[in-house]
């Protein structure tokens, strides 16, 4: 079946512009995570949704970062007034409901954001 | 919060040799430890994982060991092949619906 998809795959923004990054999780997956991966580093947690509820946003680096998942499926990560330090790959991951299913988080291909 | 340290940052081996990557974690409540392989420009893909109620898990050429007392876990790849070349990340989590905390990664190069 289809995996996690993200769009756009690449985004170039001028400093100060707003951007919106989209994540389409695997159908039926309840949990959705956003991670930020800087060049040469491991992914770092940004925020977590269970259905439409944002249960953890402790990793969002500033109030310029905002995420939503209004209908419990597609999620959007918005970055306002982009800065050069926001340049990174933004990864989305999802997993199904339940404790009897594997714990694996399934990752999307990421959106590479470059702020010039 | 959780902190995961990963070593080495780069590892070069000859085809057919074994490779070992080690990670330590700080939060004794962590109970899920996956390993991801990431090829250049691609998404991270799970290669093996272990939960804290198990000390070792093996899947063909790949094995993971966990020492809860010492709070460290290791990835072992035997009979390495050039297609094993990639960046490998370890991670730790409190459980199924919690974030993953990743190590900084190990660039593995398998020379033919």
CSV table of N, CA, C and O in Angstrom, one decimal, chain A residues 8-105:
chain,number,residue,atom,x,y,z
A,8,UNK,N,5.8,19.9,-0.4
A,8,UNK,CA,6.6,19.6,-1.5
A,8,UNK,C,7.8,18.8,-1.1
A,8,UNK,O,8.2,18.7,0.1
A,9,UNK,N,8.6,18.2,-2.0
A,9,UNK,CA,9.8,17.5,-1.7
A,9,UNK,C,10.9,18.5,-1.4
A,9,UNK,O,11.8,18.2,-0.6
A,10,UNK,N,10.9,19.6,-2.2
A,10,UNK,CA,11.9,20.6,-2.0
A,10,UNK,C,11.2,21.9,-2.0
A,10,UNK,O,10.3,22.2,-2.7
A,11,UNK,N,11.8,22.8,-1.1
A,11,UNK,CA,11.2,24.1,-1.0
A,11,UNK,C,12.3,25.1,-0.7
A,11,UNK,O,13.1,24.9,0.2
A,12,UNK,N,12.4,26.2,-1.6
A,12,UNK,CA,13.4,27.2,-1.3
A,12,UNK,C,12.6,28.5,-1.0
A,12,UNK,O,11.6,28.8,-1.7
A,13,UNK,N,12.9,29.1,0.2
A,13,UNK,CA,12.2,30.2,0.6
A,13,UNK,C,13.2,31.3,0.9
A,13,UNK,O,14.3,31.1,1.4
A,14,UNK,N,12.8,32.6,0.6
A,14,UNK,CA,13.6,33.7,1.0
A,14,UNK,C,13.4,34.0,2.5
A,14,UNK,O,12.3,33.8,3.0
A,15,UNK,N,14.4,34.4,3.2
A,15,UNK,CA,14.3,34.7,4.6
A,15,UNK,C,13.2,35.7,4.8
A,15,UNK,O,13.0,36.7,4.2
A,16,UNK,N,12.3,35.3,5.8
A,16,UNK,CA,11.2,36.1,6.1
A,16,UNK,C,9.9,35.6,5.5
A,16,UNK,O,8.8,36.0,6.0
A,17,UNK,N,10.0,34.7,4.6
A,17,UNK,CA,8.7,34.2,4.0
A,17,UNK,C,8.1,33.1,4.9
A,17,UNK,O,8.8,32.5,5.7
A,18,UNK,N,6.8,32.9,4.7
A,18,UNK,CA,6.1,31.8,5.4
A,18,UNK,C,6.1,30.6,4.5
A,18,UNK,O,6.0,30.7,3.3
A,19,UNK,N,6.2,29.4,5.1
A,19,UNK,CA,6.1,28.1,4.3
A,19,UNK,C,5.1,27.2,5.0
A,19,UNK,O,4.9,27.3,6.2
A,20,UNK,N,4.6,26.3,4.2
A,20,UNK,CA,3.7,25.3,4.7
A,20,UNK,C,4.1,23.9,4.1
A,20,UNK,O,4.2,23.8,2.9
A,21,UNK,N,4.3,23.0,5.0
A,21,UNK,CA,4.8,21.6,4.6
A,21,UNK,C,3.7,20.6,4.9
A,21,UNK,O,3.1,20.6,6.0
A,22,UNK,N,3.4,19.7,4.0
A,22,UNK,CA,2.2,18.8,4.1
A,22,UNK,C,2.7,17.4,4.3
A,22,UNK,O,3.7,16.9,3.7
A,23,UNK,N,2.0,16.7,5.2
A,23,UNK,CA,2.2,15.3,5.4
A,23,UNK,C,0.9,14.5,5.3
A,23,UNK,O,-0.1,14.8,5.9
A,24,UNK,N,1.0,13.5,4.4
A,24,UNK,CA,-0.2,12.5,4.3
A,24,UNK,C,0.3,11.2,4.9
A,24,UNK,O,1.1,10.5,4.3
A,25,UNK,N,-0.3,10.9,6.1
A,25,UNK,CA,0.2,9.6,6.7
A,25,UNK,C,-0.5,8.4,6.0
A,25,UNK,O,-1.3,8.6,5.2
A,26,UNK,N,0.0,7.2,6.4
A,26,UNK,CA,-0.6,6.0,6.0
A,26,UNK,C,-2.1,6.0,6.5
A,26,UNK,O,-2.4,6.3,7.6
A,27,UNK,N,-3.0,5.6,5.6
A,27,UNK,CA,-4.4,5.6,5.9
A,27,UNK,C,-4.7,4.8,7.2
A,27,UNK,O,-4.2,3.6,7.3
A,28,UNK,N,-5.4,5.4,8.1
A,28,UNK,CA,-5.8,4.7,9.3
A,28,UNK,C,-4.8,4.9,10.4
A,28,UNK,O,-5.0,4.5,11.6
A,29,UNK,N,-3.6,5.5,10.1
A,29,UNK,CA,-2.6,5.7,11.2
A,29,UNK,C,-3.1,6.8,12.1
A,29,UNK,O,-3.3,7.9,11.7
A,30,UNK,N,-3.1,6.5,13.4
A,30,UNK,CA,-3.6,7.5,14.4
A,30,UNK,C,-2.6,8.4,14.8
A,30,UNK,O,-2.8,9.6,15.0
A,31,UNK,N,-1.3,7.9,15.0
A,31,UNK,CA,-0.3,8.8,15.5
A,31,UNK,C,0.6,9.4,14.4
A,31,UNK,O,0.9,8.7,13.4
A,32,UNK,N,0.9,10.7,14.6
A,32,UNK,CA,1.7,11.4,13.6
A,32,UNK,C,2.7,12.2,14.3
A,32,UNK,O,2.4,12.9,15.2
A,33,UNK,N,4.0,12.1,13.8
A,33,UNK,CA,5.1,12.8,14.4
A,33,UNK,C,5.8,13.7,13.3
A,33,UNK,O,5.8,13.3,12.1
A,34,UNK,N,6.3,14.8,13.7
A,34,UNK,CA,7.1,15.7,12.9
A,34,UNK,C,8.5,15.7,13.5
A,34,UNK,O,8.7,15.9,14.7
A,35,UNK,N,9.6,15.6,12.6
A,35,UNK,CA,10.9,15.7,13.1
A,35,UNK,C,11.7,16.6,12.1
A,35,UNK,O,11.3,16.8,11.0
A,36,UNK,N,12.7,17.2,12.7
A,36,UNK,CA,13.6,18.1,11.9
A,36,UNK,C,15.0,17.5,11.8
A,36,UNK,O,15.5,17.1,12.9
A,37,UNK,N,15.5,17.4,10.6
A,37,UNK,CA,16.8,16.7,10.5
A,37,UNK,C,17.8,17.7,9.8
A,37,UNK,O,17.7,18.0,8.6
A,38,UNK,N,18.7,18.3,10.6
A,38,UNK,CA,19.7,19.2,10.0
A,38,UNK,C,20.8,18.3,9.3
A,38,UNK,O,20.9,17.1,9.6
A,39,UNK,N,21.5,18.9,8.4
A,39,UNK,CA,22.5,18.2,7.6
A,39,UNK,C,23.5,17.5,8.5
A,39,UNK,O,24.1,18.1,9.4
A,40,UNK,N,23.7,16.2,8.3
A,40,UNK,CA,24.7,15.5,9.0
A,40,UNK,C,24.3,15.1,10.5
A,40,UNK,O,25.1,14.6,11.2
A,41,UNK,N,23.0,15.3,10.8
A,41,UNK,CA,22.5,15.1,12.2
A,41,UNK,C,21.4,14.0,12.2
A,41,UNK,O,20.8,13.7,11.1
A,42,UNK,N,21.1,13.5,13.3
A,42,UNK,CA,19.9,12.7,13.5
A,42,UNK,C,18.6,13.5,13.5
A,42,UNK,O,18.7,14.7,13.9
A,43,UNK,N,17.5,12.9,13.2
A,43,UNK,CA,16.2,13.6,13.3
A,43,UNK,C,16.0,14.1,14.7
A,43,UNK,O,16.3,13.3,15.7
A,44,UNK,N,15.4,15.2,14.9
A,44,UNK,CA,15.0,15.8,16.2
A,44,UNK,C,13.5,16.0,16.2
A,44,UNK,O,12.9,16.6,15.3
A,45,UNK,N,12.9,15.6,17.3
A,45,UNK,CA,11.4,15.6,17.5
A,45,UNK,C,10.9,17.1,17.5
A,45,UNK,O,11.6,17.9,18.1
A,46,UNK,N,9.8,17.3,16.8
A,46,UNK,CA,9.2,18.6,16.8
A,46,UNK,C,7.8,18.5,17.6
A,46,UNK,O,7.6,19.2,18.6
A,47,UNK,N,6.9,17.6,17.1
A,47,UNK,CA,5.6,17.6,17.7
A,47,UNK,C,4.9,16.3,17.3
A,47,UNK,O,5.3,15.6,16.4
A,48,UNK,N,3.9,15.9,18.1
A,48,UNK,CA,3.2,14.7,18.0
A,48,UNK,C,1.7,14.9,18.1
A,48,UNK,O,1.2,15.6,19.0
A,49,UNK,N,1.0,14.2,17.2
A,49,UNK,CA,-0.5,14.2,17.2
A,49,UNK,C,-1.0,12.8,17.4
A,49,UNK,O,-0.5,11.8,16.9
A,50,UNK,N,-2.1,12.7,18.1
A,50,UNK,CA,-2.9,11.5,18.2
A,50,UNK,C,-4.3,11.9,17.7
A,50,UNK,O,-5.0,12.7,18.3
A,51,UNK,N,-4.6,11.4,16.5
A,51,UNK,CA,-5.8,11.9,15.8
A,51,UNK,C,-5.6,13.4,15.5
A,51,UNK,O,-4.6,13.8,15.1
A,52,UNK,N,-6.6,14.2,15.9
A,52,UNK,CA,-6.5,15.6,15.7
A,52,UNK,C,-5.9,16.3,16.9
A,52,UNK,O,-5.6,17.5,16.8
A,53,UNK,N,-5.6,15.6,18.0
A,53,UNK,CA,-5.1,16.3,19.2
A,53,UNK,C,-3.6,16.3,19.2
A,53,UNK,O,-2.9,15.3,19.0
A,54,UNK,N,-3.1,17.5,19.4
A,54,UNK,CA,-1.6,17.7,19.5
A,54,UNK,C,-1.2,17.5,20.9
A,54,UNK,O,-1.4,18.3,21.8
A,55,UNK,N,-0.7,16.3,21.2
A,55,UNK,CA,-0.4,15.9,22.5
A,55,UNK,C,1.0,16.3,23.0
A,55,UNK,O,1.2,16.4,24.3
A,56,UNK,N,1.9,16.6,22.1
A,56,UNK,CA,3.2,17.0,22.6
A,56,UNK,C,3.8,18.0,21.5
A,56,UNK,O,3.9,17.6,20.3
A,57,UNK,N,4.1,19.2,21.9
A,57,UNK,CA,4.7,20.2,21.0
A,57,UNK,C,6.0,20.7,21.6
A,57,UNK,O,6.4,21.8,21.3
A,58,UNK,N,6.6,19.9,22.5
A,58,UNK,CA,7.7,20.4,23.3
A,58,UNK,C,9.0,20.6,22.4
A,58,UNK,O,9.9,21.3,22.8
A,59,UNK,N,9.0,20.0,21.2
A,59,UNK,CA,10.2,20.2,20.3
A,59,UNK,C,10.1,21.3,19.4
A,59,UNK,O,11.1,21.6,18.7
A,60,UNK,N,9.0,22.0,19.3
A,60,UNK,CA,9.0,23.1,18.4
A,60,UNK,C,9.9,24.2,18.8
A,60,UNK,O,9.9,24.7,20.0
A,61,UNK,N,10.9,24.7,18.0
A,61,UNK,CA,11.9,25.5,18.4
A,61,UNK,C,11.5,26.9,18.8
A,61,UNK,O,12.3,27.6,19.5
A,62,UNK,N,10.5,27.4,18.2
A,62,UNK,CA,10.0,28.8,18.5
A,62,UNK,C,8.6,28.9,18.2
A,62,UNK,O,8.0,28.0,17.6
A,63,UNK,N,8.0,30.1,18.5
A,63,UNK,CA,6.6,30.3,18.2
A,63,UNK,C,6.4,30.6,16.7
A,63,UNK,O,5.2,30.8,16.3
A,64,UNK,N,7.4,30.5,15.9
A,64,UNK,CA,7.2,30.7,14.5
A,64,UNK,C,6.8,29.4,13.9
A,64,UNK,O,6.4,29.3,12.7
A,65,UNK,N,6.9,28.3,14.6
A,65,UNK,CA,6.6,27.0,14.1
A,65,UNK,C,5.2,26.6,14.7
A,65,UNK,O,4.9,26.7,15.9
A,66,UNK,N,4.3,26.1,13.8
A,66,UNK,CA,3.0,25.8,14.1
A,66,UNK,C,2.6,24.5,13.3
A,66,UNK,O,2.8,24.4,12.1
A,67,UNK,N,1.9,23.6,14.0
A,67,UNK,CA,1.5,22.4,13.3
A,67,UNK,C,0.0,22.1,13.6
A,67,UNK,O,-0.5,22.5,14.7
A,68,UNK,N,-0.7,21.5,12.6
A,68,UNK,CA,-2.1,21.2,12.8
A,68,UNK,C,-2.4,19.9,12.1
A,68,UNK,O,-1.8,19.5,11.1
A,69,UNK,N,-3.5,19.3,12.5
A,69,UNK,CA,-4.0,18.1,11.9
A,69,UNK,C,-5.6,18.1,12.2
A,69,UNK,O,-6.1,17.3,12.9
A,70,UNK,N,-6.3,19.0,11.5
A,70,UNK,CA,-7.6,19.3,11.9
A,70,UNK,C,-8.6,18.1,11.8
A,70,UNK,O,-9.6,18.1,12.6
A,71,UNK,N,-8.4,17.2,10.9
A,71,UNK,CA,-9.4,16.1,10.7
A,71,UNK,C,-8.7,14.8,11.1
A,71,UNK,O,-9.3,13.7,10.7
A,72,UNK,N,-7.6,14.8,11.7
A,72,UNK,CA,-7.0,13.6,12.1
A,72,UNK,C,-6.3,12.8,11.1
A,72,UNK,O,-6.0,11.6,11.3
A,73,UNK,N,-6.1,13.4,9.9
A,73,UNK,CA,-5.4,12.6,8.8
A,73,UNK,C,-4.2,13.5,8.4
A,73,UNK,O,-3.1,13.4,9.0
A,74,UNK,N,-4.4,14.3,7.3
A,74,UNK,CA,-3.3,15.1,6.8
A,74,UNK,C,-2.9,16.1,7.9
A,74,UNK,O,-3.7,16.7,8.6
A,75,UNK,N,-1.6,16.4,7.9
A,75,UNK,CA,-1.0,17.4,8.8
A,75,UNK,C,-0.2,18.4,8.1
A,75,UNK,O,0.4,18.1,7.0
A,76,UNK,N,-0.2,19.6,8.6
A,76,UNK,CA,0.6,20.7,8.0
A,76,UNK,C,1.5,21.3,9.0
A,76,UNK,O,1.0,21.6,10.1
A,77,UNK,N,2.7,21.4,8.7
A,77,UNK,CA,3.7,22.2,9.5
A,77,UNK,C,3.9,23.5,8.9
A,77,UNK,O,4.3,23.6,7.7
A,78,UNK,N,3.7,24.6,9.6
A,78,UNK,CA,3.8,25.9,9.1
A,78,UNK,C,5.0,26.6,9.8
A,78,UNK,O,5.1,26.5,11.0
A,79,UNK,N,5.8,27.3,9.1
A,79,UNK,CA,6.9,28.0,9.6
A,79,UNK,C,6.7,29.5,9.1
A,79,UNK,O,6.7,29.7,7.9
A,80,UNK,N,6.6,30.4,10.1
A,80,UNK,CA,6.4,31.8,9.7
A,80,UNK,C,7.8,32.5,9.8
A,80,UNK,O,8.7,32.1,10.6
A,81,UNK,N,7.9,33.5,8.9
A,81,UNK,CA,9.1,34.4,8.9
A,81,UNK,C,10.4,33.5,9.0
A,81,UNK,O,11.2,33.6,9.9
A,82,UNK,N,10.5,32.7,8.0
A,82,UNK,CA,11.6,31.7,8.0
A,82,UNK,C,13.0,32.4,8.2
A,82,UNK,O,13.2,33.5,7.7
A,83,UNK,N,13.9,31.7,8.9
A,83,UNK,CA,15.3,32.1,9.1
A,83,UNK,C,16.2,31.1,8.5
A,83,UNK,O,15.8,29.9,8.3
A,84,UNK,N,17.4,31.4,8.3
A,84,UNK,CA,18.4,30.5,7.7
A,84,UNK,C,18.6,29.3,8.6
A,84,UNK,O,18.8,28.2,8.0
A,85,UNK,N,18.5,29.4,9.9
A,85,UNK,CA,18.7,28.2,10.7
A,85,UNK,C,17.5,27.2,10.6
A,85,UNK,O,17.6,26.1,11.2
A,86,UNK,N,16.4,27.6,9.9
A,86,UNK,CA,15.3,26.7,9.7
A,86,UNK,C,15.6,25.7,8.5
A,86,UNK,O,14.9,24.7,8.3
A,87,UNK,N,16.7,26.0,7.8
A,87,UNK,CA,17.1,25.1,6.7
A,87,UNK,C,17.4,23.7,7.2
A,87,UNK,O,18.2,23.5,8.1
A,88,UNK,N,16.6,22.7,6.7
A,88,UNK,CA,16.7,21.3,7.2
A,88,UNK,C,15.8,20.5,6.4
A,88,UNK,O,15.0,21.0,5.5
A,89,UNK,N,15.9,19.1,6.6
A,89,UNK,CA,14.8,18.2,6.1
A,89,UNK,C,13.8,18.0,7.2
A,89,UNK,O,14.1,17.7,8.3
A,90,UNK,N,12.5,18.2,6.8
A,90,UNK,CA,11.4,18.0,7.8
A,90,UNK,C,10.8,16.7,7.4
A,90,UNK,O,10.2,16.5,6.3
A,91,UNK,N,10.8,15.8,8.4
A,91,UNK,CA,10.3,14.4,8.2
A,91,UNK,C,9.0,14.2,9.0
A,91,UNK,O,8.9,14.7,10.1
A,92,UNK,N,8.1,13.5,8.4
A,92,UNK,CA,6.9,13.2,9.0
A,92,UNK,C,6.9,11.6,9.2
A,92,UNK,O,7.4,10.9,8.4
A,93,UNK,N,6.3,11.2,10.3
A,93,UNK,CA,6.2,9.7,10.5
A,93,UNK,C,4.8,9.4,11.1
A,93,UNK,O,4.3,10.2,11.8
A,94,UNK,N,4.3,8.2,10.8
A,94,UNK,CA,3.1,7.8,11.4
A,94,UNK,C,3.1,6.4,11.9
A,94,UNK,O,4.0,5.6,11.5
A,95,UNK,N,2.2,6.0,12.7
A,95,UNK,CA,2.1,4.6,13.2
A,95,UNK,C,0.6,4.4,13.5
A,95,UNK,O,-0.2,5.3,13.8
A,96,UNK,N,0.2,3.1,13.5
A,96,UNK,CA,-1.2,2.7,13.7
A,96,UNK,C,-1.5,2.8,15.2
A,96,UNK,O,-0.7,2.9,16.1
A,97,UNK,N,-2.8,2.7,15.4
A,97,UNK,CA,-3.3,2.6,16.8
A,97,UNK,C,-3.1,1.2,17.4
A,97,UNK,O,-3.0,0.2,16.7
A,98,UNK,N,-3.0,1.2,18.7
A,98,UNK,CA,-3.0,0.0,19.4
A,98,UNK,C,-1.6,-0.4,20.0
A,98,UNK,O,-0.6,0.0,19.6
A,99,UNK,N,-1.7,-1.2,21.1
A,99,UNK,CA,-0.5,-1.6,21.7
A,99,UNK,C,0.0,-3.0,21.2
A,99,UNK,O,1.0,-3.5,21.6
A,100,UNK,N,-0.9,-3.7,20.4
A,100,UNK,CA,-0.5,-5.0,20.0
A,100,UNK,C,0.1,-4.9,18.6
A,100,UNK,O,0.3,-6.0,18.0
A,101,UNK,N,0.3,-3.7,18.0
A,101,UNK,CA,0.9,-3.6,16.7
A,101,UNK,C,2.3,-3.2,17.0
A,101,UNK,O,2.7,-2.7,18.0
A,102,UNK,N,3.2,-3.4,15.9
A,102,UNK,CA,4.6,-3.0,16.1
A,102,UNK,C,4.7,-1.5,16.5
A,102,UNK,O,3.9,-0.7,16.1
A,103,UNK,N,5.8,-1.2,17.2
A,103,UNK,CA,6.0,0.2,17.6
A,103,UNK,C,6.6,1.0,16.5
A,103,UNK,O,6.7,2.2,16.6
A,104,UNK,N,6.9,0.4,15.3
A,104,UNK,CA,7.6,1.1,14.3
A,104,UNK,C,6.9,2.4,13.9
A,104,UNK,O,5.7,2.4,13.7
A,105,UNK,N,7.7,3.5,13.7
A,105,UNK,CA,7.2,4.7,13.1
A,105,UNK,C,7.7,4.6,11.6
A,105,UNK,O,8.8,4.4,11.3
